[in-house]
Amino acid sequence: MKKIIYIISLFVSSVLYTSCDALDLAPEDYFGSGNYWNNKAQVEGFMNGMHSQLRGNYNMFYCLGELRGGTQRVGSSSQNTSLDYAILRTNTLSQDNPGFSNWFGLYSPIMQVNHFIQKVENECDFLSEADRKAYLGQAYGLRALYYFMLYKTYGGVPIVTTVELLDGKVTADKFYVERATPEATMAFIKEDIGKSENYFGTEEVTNKYDKTMWSKAATLMLKAEIYMWAAKVSINGYTASGRSDLETAKTALNGVIGKFQLLNKFSDVFSTANRNNAEVIFTLHFADGEATNWGGMFLYQEAVFIGQVYDRDDNKIETDTLNLKGTGGVFRHEYTEDFWKSYSDKDTRRDATFLEYYTQKNKEGFGCVMLKAIGSINSNNNRIYDTDVIVYRYADALLMMAEIENGLGNPCAGYINEVRERAYGSNYEANKYTEGNYAENELIILQERDKEFVWEGKRWFDVVRMHDANGKSLAFSATANYPSDKPLLDPSEEYKLLWPIDVNIMSVNPLLKQTPGYEK
């Protein structure tokens, strides 16, 4: 990505903070009329800034899409550190303990996208028609992404498509927006992703472009995901649409299938020496001196690791095995032994994803660290956490297509096996999947996604979306959990497929109502 030009404006003056924070509806336009939107370079700069803001929200994928999925330890880690997000990992959310506040802060970037769309769609006459369409294809795609994250999390949410500029006095009532119904919210998201696709028009999807910027391929992936969700997930206020939307999702994915490829080696997908590789479709770029991420919080601290734990061969680990150089953060995120054991020892993804160790000999006291976000060694010989956060990659497209074909009653094993062949290498034939019935296929696809997309923010959304033989979410199925003795959610807790909103924004905005089921 080009070096980010930080033109995204600051949000909400301190005077208006209390009234506006409930939706972050008032970005202060420091680049307003007469000062900005005068040439293509400024439009390009704002687009770069919106991507920088998306990168700044990179943890939304993991926090909203994985924490509740049941693959991680709760309480204390194997190194006796306190693990974060216990309420989310145990699915004990409530109105008083909602997990995250203020819609995860996503209305701030939404407002910037709204501002961009208003300006580029209605003004900026200096742009060529081709440039205008390309920019709007990106902008509508980004807005659909944010709103879809909100929809999967909260259901119906406030829909805001314009922006109030602080060029005069504003009153608090301008910021009171009620939650749209889930049905209206989904319709809006479909409309936005449709506009994105239409603006990209007949642009060819290739494997050669800047994958750190939103693209037509990213729009097609998001469209497929949106329509899969619409087809399969019923919530209070929205009934799953079924086959017709699955067909639409399939058509979108067909624009991606065959245009990208799986790398031969799983670990190479995440290597900082191999960014923008042939498997990547859309990614958030991190770099030394520009931006780093929280990868260190998934790794050991040398002081409680070196000389104190054992490897799988019962040898005490006496060195900094991963060459962290003292940068391992406070260990806050650890995956469970049950989940680790779900991998075959012939599955190359296991050791590419985790380093397991034991606090006692004879493989007692299991612990593991997650390797995907290990980053790199910079020119000063320091470990930095600059692994790109991949939003979409080709393995996702293949397994999404497997799920769609299964839902349509078509064979799906071929797509599953493309992913398995890379995972098992020379052991593939013994681990090749043979077509099963609907429920068997669905569970296998989920488990394949679980192993493939650790840390990539998929597991919780996957288990909510995917079905058992009776069409119920696998969030209520013990066989989809780790361990498989009880489900993530009791059937009486169906309302917990969505999240509560926090009481603070409800007290600020009298039009907001709590997510059904979480009311006191």
Coordinates of C-alpha atoms in Angstrom, one line a residue:
M1 CA 0.0 0.0 0.0
K2 CA 1.2 3.5 -0.7
K3 CA 2.4 5.3 2.4
I4 CA -0.8 6.4 4.0
I5 CA -1.7 10.0 3.8
Y6 CA -3.4 10.8 7.0
I7 CA -6.2 13.1 5.9
I8 CA -9.0 11.3 7.8
S9 CA -10.5 14.0 10.1
L10 CA -10.8 13.8 13.8
F11 CA -14.1 12.9 15.3
V12 CA -16.5 14.8 17.5
S13 CA -15.3 17.8 19.5
S14 CA -15.2 17.5 23.2
V15 CA -18.2 19.8 23.5
L16 CA -20.3 17.4 21.5
Y17 CA -18.7 14.2 22.6
T18 CA -21.5 13.0 24.9
S19 CA -24.3 13.6 22.5
C20 CA -22.5 12.3 19.4
D21 CA -20.5 9.4 20.7
A22 CA -23.5 7.1 20.6
L23 CA -23.2 6.9 16.9
D24 CA -20.1 9.0 16.0
L25 CA -22.2 10.9 13.5
A26 CA -20.2 14.1 13.3
P27 CA -16.7 13.9 11.8
E28 CA -15.2 17.4 11.9
D29 CA -14.5 18.3 8.3
Y30 CA -11.0 19.9 8.4
F31 CA -10.8 19.4 4.7
G32 CA -14.2 20.9 3.9
S33 CA -15.4 23.2 1.2
G34 CA -12.7 25.4 -0.3
N35 CA -9.9 23.4 1.3
Y36 CA -10.3 19.9 -0.1
W37 CA -11.9 17.8 -2.8
N38 CA -10.2 19.9 -5.5
N39 CA -8.2 17.3 -7.4
K40 CA -7.7 13.6 -7.9
A41 CA -4.7 13.4 -5.6
Q42 CA -6.9 14.5 -2.7
V43 CA -9.5 11.9 -3.6
E44 CA -6.8 9.3 -3.7
G45 CA -5.5 10.5 -0.4
F46 CA -8.9 10.2 1.3
M47 CA -9.3 6.7 -0.2
N48 CA -5.9 5.7 1.3
G49 CA -7.0 7.2 4.6
M50 CA -10.2 5.1 4.7
H51 CA -8.1 2.0 4.1
S52 CA -5.8 3.2 6.9
Q53 CA -8.8 3.5 9.2
L54 CA -9.9 0.0 8.2
R55 CA -6.5 -1.3 9.2
G56 CA -6.8 0.6 12.5
N57 CA -9.9 -1.5 13.1
Y58 CA -8.2 -4.8 12.1
N59 CA -9.1 -6.5 15.4
M60 CA -12.8 -6.3 14.6
F61 CA -12.5 -9.5 12.6
Y62 CA -11.0 -11.5 15.4
C63 CA -13.0 -9.9 18.2
L64 CA -16.4 -10.1 16.6
G65 CA -15.8 -13.2 14.5
E66 CA -13.7 -15.6 16.6
L67 CA -13.7 -14.9 20.3
R68 CA -17.1 -16.5 20.9
G69 CA -16.3 -19.6 18.9
G70 CA -15.2 -21.9 21.7
T71 CA -11.7 -22.7 20.5
Q72 CA -9.8 -20.7 23.2
R73 CA -8.9 -21.1 26.8
V74 CA -10.7 -19.1 29.5
G75 CA -9.4 -17.8 32.8
S76 CA -5.6 -18.4 33.0
S77 CA -3.2 -19.4 30.3
S78 CA -0.7 -22.2 30.5
Q79 CA 1.8 -19.5 31.6
N80 CA -0.5 -18.4 34.4
T81 CA -1.3 -15.0 32.7
S82 CA -4.8 -13.7 32.8
L83 CA -6.6 -14.3 29.5
D84 CA -8.8 -11.5 28.0
Y85 CA -12.5 -11.5 27.1
A86 CA -13.8 -14.2 29.4
I87 CA -17.4 -12.9 29.0
L88 CA -17.1 -13.4 25.2
R89 CA -15.3 -16.7 25.4
T90 CA -17.9 -18.1 27.7
N91 CA -20.9 -16.5 25.9
T92 CA -22.2 -14.9 29.1
L93 CA -22.9 -11.5 27.5
S94 CA -25.6 -9.3 29.0
Q95 CA -26.9 -5.8 28.8
D96 CA -24.5 -4.8 31.6
N97 CA -21.6 -6.8 30.1
P98 CA -22.0 -6.5 26.4
G99 CA -18.4 -7.3 25.5
F100 CA -17.8 -4.2 23.5
S101 CA -19.4 -0.7 23.6
N102 CA -20.5 1.9 21.1
W103 CA -21.0 -0.6 18.2
F104 CA -17.3 -1.5 18.3
G105 CA -16.6 2.1 17.2
L106 CA -17.5 1.3 13.6
Y107 CA -19.7 4.3 12.9
S108 CA -16.6 6.5 12.9
P109 CA -15.1 4.9 9.7
I110 CA -18.7 4.6 8.3
M111 CA -19.0 8.3 8.5
Q112 CA -15.8 8.9 6.6
V113 CA -17.0 6.5 3.9
N114 CA -20.3 8.4 3.8
H115 CA -18.5 11.6 3.4
F116 CA -16.4 10.2 0.5
I117 CA -19.5 8.8 -1.3
Q118 CA -21.3 12.1 -1.0
K119 CA -18.4 14.1 -2.4
V120 CA -17.3 11.7 -5.2
E121 CA -20.8 10.8 -6.3
N122 CA -22.2 14.3 -6.4
E123 CA -19.2 16.6 -6.8
C124 CA -15.5 16.2 -7.9
D125 CA -16.2 17.1 -11.6
F126 CA -12.5 16.9 -12.3
L127 CA -12.6 13.1 -12.1
S128 CA -13.0 11.0 -15.2
E129 CA -16.0 8.7 -15.3
A130 CA -13.8 5.7 -15.1
D131 CA -12.0 7.0 -12.0
R132 CA -15.2 8.0 -10.3
K133 CA -16.7 4.6 -10.8
A134 CA -13.5 2.8 -9.5
Y135 CA -13.5 5.0 -6.4
L136 CA -17.2 4.4 -5.7
G137 CA -16.8 0.7 -6.2
Q138 CA -14.3 0.7 -3.5
A139 CA -16.2 3.0 -1.2
Y140 CA -19.5 1.1 -1.4
G141 CA -17.6 -2.1 -0.8
L142 CA -16.0 -0.7 2.4
R143 CA -19.4 0.6 3.7
A144 CA -21.0 -2.8 3.0
L145 CA -18.2 -4.5 4.9
Y146 CA -18.7 -2.3 8.0
Y147 CA -22.5 -2.7 8.0
F148 CA -22.3 -6.4 7.4
M149 CA -20.0 -6.7 10.4
L150 CA -22.5 -4.8 12.5
Y151 CA -25.4 -6.9 11.1
K152 CA -23.8 -10.2 11.9
T153 CA -23.1 -8.9 15.4
Y154 CA -26.2 -7.0 16.3
G155 CA -28.9 -7.7 13.7
G156 CA -30.8 -4.5 12.9
V157 CA -28.6 -1.4 13.4
P158 CA -29.0 2.4 12.8
I159 CA -28.6 3.0 9.1
V160 CA -26.8 6.3 8.4
T161 CA -25.8 7.2 4.9
T162 CA -25.0 11.0 5.2
V163 CA -22.7 13.0 7.3
E164 CA -23.3 16.1 9.4
L165 CA -20.4 18.5 9.0
L166 CA -19.5 20.7 11.9
D167 CA -19.7 23.9 9.9
G168 CA -22.3 25.4 12.2
K169 CA -24.1 24.7 15.4
V170 CA -25.7 21.2 15.7
T171 CA -28.1 20.0 18.2
A172 CA -28.1 16.6 19.9
D173 CA -31.4 15.5 18.3
K174 CA -29.6 15.3 14.9
F175 CA -27.7 12.3 16.2
Y176 CA -30.6 10.3 17.4
V177 CA -31.1 7.4 15.0
E178 CA -33.1 4.3 15.8
R179 CA -32.2 0.8 14.9
A180 CA -33.5 -0.3 11.5
T181 CA -35.2 -3.7 11.4
P182 CA -32.9 -6.7 10.6
E183 CA -34.8 -7.0 7.3
A184 CA -34.2 -3.4 6.4
T185 CA -30.6 -3.6 7.4
M186 CA -29.9 -6.7 5.3
A187 CA -31.7 -5.0 2.3
F188 CA -29.5 -1.9 2.7
I189 CA -26.3 -4.1 2.8
K190 CA -27.4 -5.9 -0.3
E191 CA -28.0 -2.6 -2.0
D192 CA -24.6 -1.3 -1.1
I193 CA -22.7 -4.3 -2.3
G194 CA -24.8 -4.3 -5.5
K195 CA -23.8 -0.6 -6.1
S196 CA -20.1 -1.6 -5.5
E197 CA -20.3 -4.4 -8.0
N198 CA -22.1 -2.2 -10.5
Y199 CA -19.6 0.6 -10.2
F200 CA -16.8 -1.9 -10.9
G201 CA -18.7 -2.9 -13.9
T202 CA -17.0 -5.2 -16.4
E203 CA -13.6 -4.8 -14.8
E204 CA -11.8 -8.1 -15.1
V205 CA -10.8 -9.9 -12.0
T206 CA -7.2 -10.8 -12.1
N207 CA -4.5 -11.9 -9.6
K208 CA -2.4 -8.9 -10.3
Y209 CA -3.4 -5.8 -8.3
D210 CA -2.7 -4.0 -5.1
K211 CA -4.4 -6.4 -2.7
T212 CA -4.2 -3.9 0.2
M213 CA -6.9 -1.8 -1.6
W214 CA -10.5 -2.8 -2.0
S215 CA -11.1 -4.4 -5.3
K216 CA -13.8 -6.0 -7.5
A217 CA -12.6 -9.4 -6.2
A218 CA -13.1 -8.3 -2.6
T219 CA -16.6 -7.1 -3.5
L220 CA -17.5 -10.5 -5.0
M221 CA -16.2 -12.3 -1.9
L222 CA -18.2 -10.0 0.4
K223 CA -21.3 -10.3 -1.8
A224 CA -21.1 -14.1 -1.6
E225 CA -20.7 -13.9 2.2
I226 CA -23.6 -11.5 2.5
Y227 CA -26.0 -13.6 0.4
M228 CA -24.9 -16.9 2.2
W229 CA -25.7 -15.3 5.5
A230 CA -29.1 -14.0 4.2
A231 CA -29.9 -17.4 2.8
K232 CA -29.1 -19.3 6.0
V233 CA -29.4 -17.2 9.1
S234 CA -32.8 -16.4 10.6
I235 CA -32.9 -14.0 13.6
N236 CA -35.7 -12.1 15.3
G237 CA -36.9 -9.8 12.5
Y238 CA -35.4 -11.7 9.5
T239 CA -36.2 -15.0 8.0
A240 CA -33.5 -16.8 6.0
S241 CA -34.2 -16.5 2.3
G242 CA -32.9 -19.9 1.2
R243 CA -32.0 -21.2 -2.2
S244 CA -32.4 -18.0 -4.3
D245 CA -29.7 -16.1 -2.3
L246 CA -27.4 -19.2 -2.3
E247 CA -27.6 -19.0 -6.1
T248 CA -26.7 -15.4 -6.0
A249 CA -23.7 -16.1 -3.7
K250 CA -22.6 -18.9 -6.1
T251 CA -22.7 -16.5 -9.0
A252 CA -20.6 -14.0 -7.1
L253 CA -18.0 -16.6 -6.2
N254 CA -17.8 -17.9 -9.7
G255 CA -16.2 -14.5 -10.5
V256 CA -13.3 -15.5 -8.2
I257 CA -12.9 -19.2 -8.6
G258 CA -10.0 -20.0 -10.8
K259 CA -8.6 -16.5 -10.7
F260 CA -6.5 -17.1 -7.6
Q261 CA -4.6 -20.2 -6.4
L262 CA -3.6 -21.9 -3.2
L263 CA 0.1 -21.7 -2.3
N264 CA 1.9 -25.0 -2.1
K265 CA 2.9 -24.4 1.5
F266 CA 0.3 -23.3 4.1
S267 CA 2.8 -21.3 6.2
D268 CA 3.9 -19.2 3.2
V269 CA 0.5 -17.6 3.0
F270 CA 1.2 -15.5 6.1
S271 CA 5.0 -15.0 5.6
T272 CA 6.0 -11.3 5.6
A273 CA 8.4 -12.2 2.9
N274 CA 5.5 -13.3 0.7
R275 CA 2.9 -10.5 1.0
N276 CA 0.3 -10.1 -1.7
N277 CA 0.8 -13.6 -2.8
A278 CA -1.3 -15.5 -5.3
E279 CA -3.7 -16.8 -2.6
V280 CA -4.5 -13.4 -1.1
I281 CA -7.6 -11.5 -2.3
F282 CA -7.8 -8.6 0.2
T283 CA -5.5 -7.9 3.0
L284 CA -4.6 -5.2 5.6
H285 CA -1.0 -4.2 5.3
F286 CA 1.3 -3.8 8.3
A287 CA 4.9 -2.6 8.1
D288 CA 7.8 -1.6 10.4
G289 CA 7.6 2.1 11.0
E290 CA 4.1 2.4 9.7
A291 CA 1.8 0.1 11.7
T292 CA 2.1 -3.2 13.7
N293 CA -0.5 -5.4 15.3
W294 CA -1.1 -7.4 18.5
G295 CA 0.6 -10.6 17.4
G296 CA 2.8 -10.6 20.4
M297 CA -0.2 -11.2 22.7
F298 CA -0.6 -14.7 21.2
L299 CA 3.0 -15.7 22.1
Y300 CA 5.0 -16.7 25.1
Q301 CA 7.0 -14.6 27.5
E302 CA 10.5 -15.8 27.7
A303 CA 10.7 -15.3 31.5
V304 CA 8.0 -18.0 32.1
F305 CA 8.9 -20.1 29.1
I306 CA 12.6 -20.7 28.5
G307 CA 13.9 -23.4 30.8
Q308 CA 10.5 -24.0 32.3
V309 CA 8.5 -26.0 29.6
Y310 CA 9.0 -29.1 27.6
D311 CA 8.6 -29.9 23.9
R312 CA 6.6 -32.9 22.5
D313 CA 9.7 -35.1 22.9
D314 CA 10.0 -34.3 26.6
N315 CA 13.1 -32.1 26.1
K316 CA 13.2 -28.9 28.2
I317 CA 13.1 -25.9 26.0
E318 CA 16.3 -23.9 26.8
T319 CA 16.3 -21.3 24.1
D320 CA 14.1 -18.7 22.6
T321 CA 12.6 -21.2 20.2
L322 CA 10.7 -18.6 18.0
N323 CA 13.4 -15.9 18.2
L324 CA 11.0 -13.4 19.8
K325 CA 13.9 -11.4 21.2
G326 CA 12.1 -10.3 24.3
T327 CA 9.0 -9.0 22.5
G328 CA 6.5 -11.6 23.5
G329 CA 3.6 -9.6 25.0
V330 CA 1.5 -10.4 28.0
F331 CA 0.1 -13.8 26.9
R332 CA -3.6 -13.0 26.5
H333 CA -4.9 -15.4 23.9
E334 CA -4.4 -19.1 23.9
Y335 CA -6.2 -21.9 22.1
T336 CA -7.4 -25.1 23.8
E337 CA -5.9 -28.5 23.9
D338 CA -9.2 -30.0 22.6
F339 CA -9.0 -27.8 19.6
W340 CA -5.3 -28.5 19.0
K341 CA -6.1 -32.3 19.2
S342 CA -8.7 -31.9 16.5
Y343 CA -5.9 -31.6 14.0
S344 CA -4.4 -34.8 12.5
D345 CA -0.6 -35.0 13.0
K346 CA -0.5 -35.4 9.2
D347 CA -2.1 -32.0 8.8
T348 CA 0.6 -29.5 8.0
R349 CA -1.6 -26.7 9.2
R350 CA -1.2 -27.8 12.8
D351 CA 2.5 -27.1 13.2
A352 CA 2.3 -24.1 10.9
T353 CA -0.4 -22.6 13.2
F354 CA 0.7 -23.6 16.7
L355 CA 3.8 -24.4 18.7
E356 CA 2.7 -26.7 21.5
Y357 CA 4.6 -27.2 24.7
Y358 CA 4.1 -28.8 28.1
T359 CA 4.6 -27.4 31.6
Q360 CA 5.5 -30.9 32.9
K361 CA 7.1 -34.0 31.4
N362 CA 5.2 -36.8 29.8
K363 CA 3.1 -34.3 27.9
E364 CA 1.3 -33.0 31.0
G365 CA 0.2 -29.4 31.3
F366 CA -0.6 -28.6 27.6
G367 CA 0.0 -25.1 26.3
C368 CA 0.3 -23.6 22.8
V369 CA 1.1 -20.3 21.1
M370 CA -0.3 -19.2 17.8
L371 CA 2.3 -18.6 15.0
K372 CA 0.4 -16.9 12.2
A373 CA 1.1 -13.4 13.4
I374 CA 4.7 -13.8 14.4
G375 CA 5.8 -11.0 12.1
S376 CA 9.5 -10.5 11.1
I377 CA 12.9 -9.4 12.1
N378 CA 13.6 -5.9 11.0
S379 CA 16.9 -4.2 9.9
N380 CA 17.7 -3.5 13.6
N381 CA 17.5 -7.2 14.4
N382 CA 14.3 -6.7 16.4
R383 CA 11.2 -8.8 16.3
I384 CA 8.2 -6.7 15.0
Y385 CA 4.6 -7.8 14.6
D386 CA 3.9 -6.8 11.0
T387 CA 2.1 -9.8 9.7
D388 CA -0.7 -8.7 7.3
V389 CA -4.2 -9.4 8.4
I390 CA -5.8 -11.2 5.5
V391 CA -9.5 -10.5 5.1
Y392 CA -10.1 -12.8 2.1
R393 CA -8.0 -15.5 0.5
Y394 CA -8.6 -18.2 -2.0
A395 CA -9.0 -21.0 0.5
D396 CA -12.0 -19.1 1.9
A397 CA -13.5 -18.9 -1.6
L398 CA -13.2 -22.7 -2.1
L399 CA -14.7 -23.6 1.3
M400 CA -17.5 -21.0 0.8
M401 CA -18.3 -22.6 -2.6
A402 CA -18.3 -26.0 -0.9
E403 CA -20.9 -24.7 1.6
I404 CA -23.0 -23.2 -1.1
E405 CA -23.0 -26.3 -3.3
N406 CA -23.9 -28.4 -0.2
G407 CA -26.8 -26.1 0.5
L408 CA -28.0 -26.4 -3.1
G409 CA -27.8 -30.2 -3.0
N410 CA -24.8 -30.4 -5.3
P411 CA -21.5 -32.3 -4.8
C412 CA -19.1 -30.3 -2.7
A413 CA -16.2 -32.7 -1.8
G414 CA -14.1 -31.4 -4.7
Y415 CA -13.8 -27.9 -3.1
I416 CA -13.0 -29.4 0.3
N417 CA -10.3 -31.6 -1.1
E418 CA -8.6 -28.8 -2.9
V419 CA -7.9 -27.3 0.6
R420 CA -7.1 -30.7 2.1
E421 CA -4.6 -31.6 -0.6
R422 CA -2.5 -28.6 0.4
A423 CA -3.0 -29.3 4.1
Y424 CA -2.0 -33.0 4.0
G425 CA 0.6 -33.0 1.2
S426 CA 2.0 -36.5 0.6
N427 CA -0.6 -37.9 3.1
Y428 CA -3.5 -36.5 1.1
E429 CA -4.9 -39.7 -0.4
A430 CA -5.5 -41.2 3.1
N431 CA -7.3 -38.0 4.2
K432 CA -9.3 -37.3 1.1
Y433 CA -12.9 -36.5 1.8
T434 CA -15.7 -38.6 0.4
E435 CA -19.1 -37.0 -0.2
G436 CA -21.6 -37.4 2.6
N437 CA -25.1 -36.2 3.3
Y438 CA -26.0 -32.6 3.9
A439 CA -25.3 -32.6 7.7
E440 CA -22.1 -34.6 7.3
N441 CA -20.8 -32.2 4.6
E442 CA -21.7 -29.1 6.6
L443 CA -19.9 -30.3 9.7
I444 CA -16.8 -31.3 7.7
I445 CA -16.8 -27.9 6.0
L446 CA -17.0 -26.2 9.4
Q447 CA -14.2 -28.2 10.8
E448 CA -12.1 -27.6 7.7
R449 CA -12.6 -23.9 8.1
D450 CA -11.8 -24.1 11.8
K451 CA -8.4 -25.6 11.0
E452 CA -7.7 -23.3 8.1
F453 CA -8.7 -19.9 9.5
V454 CA -7.4 -19.7 13.1
W455 CA -6.9 -16.0 14.0
E456 CA -8.6 -14.9 10.8
G457 CA -11.9 -14.1 12.4
K458 CA -14.2 -16.8 10.9
R459 CA -15.1 -19.4 13.6
W460 CA -17.9 -17.7 15.4
F461 CA -19.6 -16.4 12.3
D462 CA -19.2 -19.8 10.7
V463 CA -20.7 -21.8 13.6
V464 CA -23.7 -19.3 13.7
R465 CA -24.3 -19.6 9.9
M466 CA -23.9 -23.3 9.4
H467 CA -26.6 -25.9 10.0
D468 CA -27.3 -29.3 11.4
A469 CA -29.6 -31.9 9.8
N470 CA -32.6 -30.0 11.2
G471 CA -31.5 -26.6 9.8
K472 CA -30.5 -25.3 13.3
S473 CA -27.4 -23.3 13.8
L474 CA -24.3 -25.4 14.7
A475 CA -23.9 -23.0 17.7
F476 CA -26.4 -25.3 19.3
S477 CA -24.7 -28.6 18.3
A478 CA -22.3 -30.3 20.6
T479 CA -20.6 -32.1 17.7
A480 CA -19.4 -28.7 16.4
N481 CA -17.8 -27.7 19.7
Y482 CA -14.4 -28.3 21.3
P483 CA -14.8 -30.6 23.3
S484 CA -17.9 -32.1 21.8
D485 CA -19.7 -32.7 25.1
K486 CA -21.9 -29.6 25.0
P487 CA -22.8 -26.9 22.5
L488 CA -21.6 -23.3 22.5
L489 CA -25.1 -22.2 23.3
D490 CA -28.1 -23.9 24.9
P491 CA -31.1 -24.0 22.5
S492 CA -32.9 -21.8 25.0
E493 CA -30.3 -19.0 24.3
E494 CA -31.1 -18.4 20.7
Y495 CA -31.1 -14.7 21.3
K496 CA -27.3 -15.0 22.0
L497 CA -26.6 -15.5 18.3
L498 CA -26.6 -11.7 18.4
W499 CA -24.9 -9.3 20.9
P500 CA -26.4 -6.8 23.3
I501 CA -25.7 -3.1 22.9
D502 CA -24.3 -1.3 25.9
V503 CA -26.5 0.7 28.2
N504 CA -24.5 3.9 27.8
I505 CA -25.5 4.4 24.2
M506 CA -29.1 3.6 25.1
S507 CA -29.0 6.3 27.8
V508 CA -27.6 8.8 25.3
N509 CA -29.9 8.0 22.4
P510 CA -33.5 7.5 23.6
L511 CA -34.5 6.0 20.2
L512 CA -32.3 2.9 20.7
K513 CA -33.8 -0.4 21.9
Q514 CA -31.9 -3.3 23.3
T515 CA -31.3 -6.4 21.2
P516 CA -34.3 -8.8 21.7
G517 CA -33.6 -11.2 24.6
Y518 CA -31.2 -9.0 26.5
E519 CA -33.7 -6.6 27.9
K520 CA -33.8 -6.5 31.7

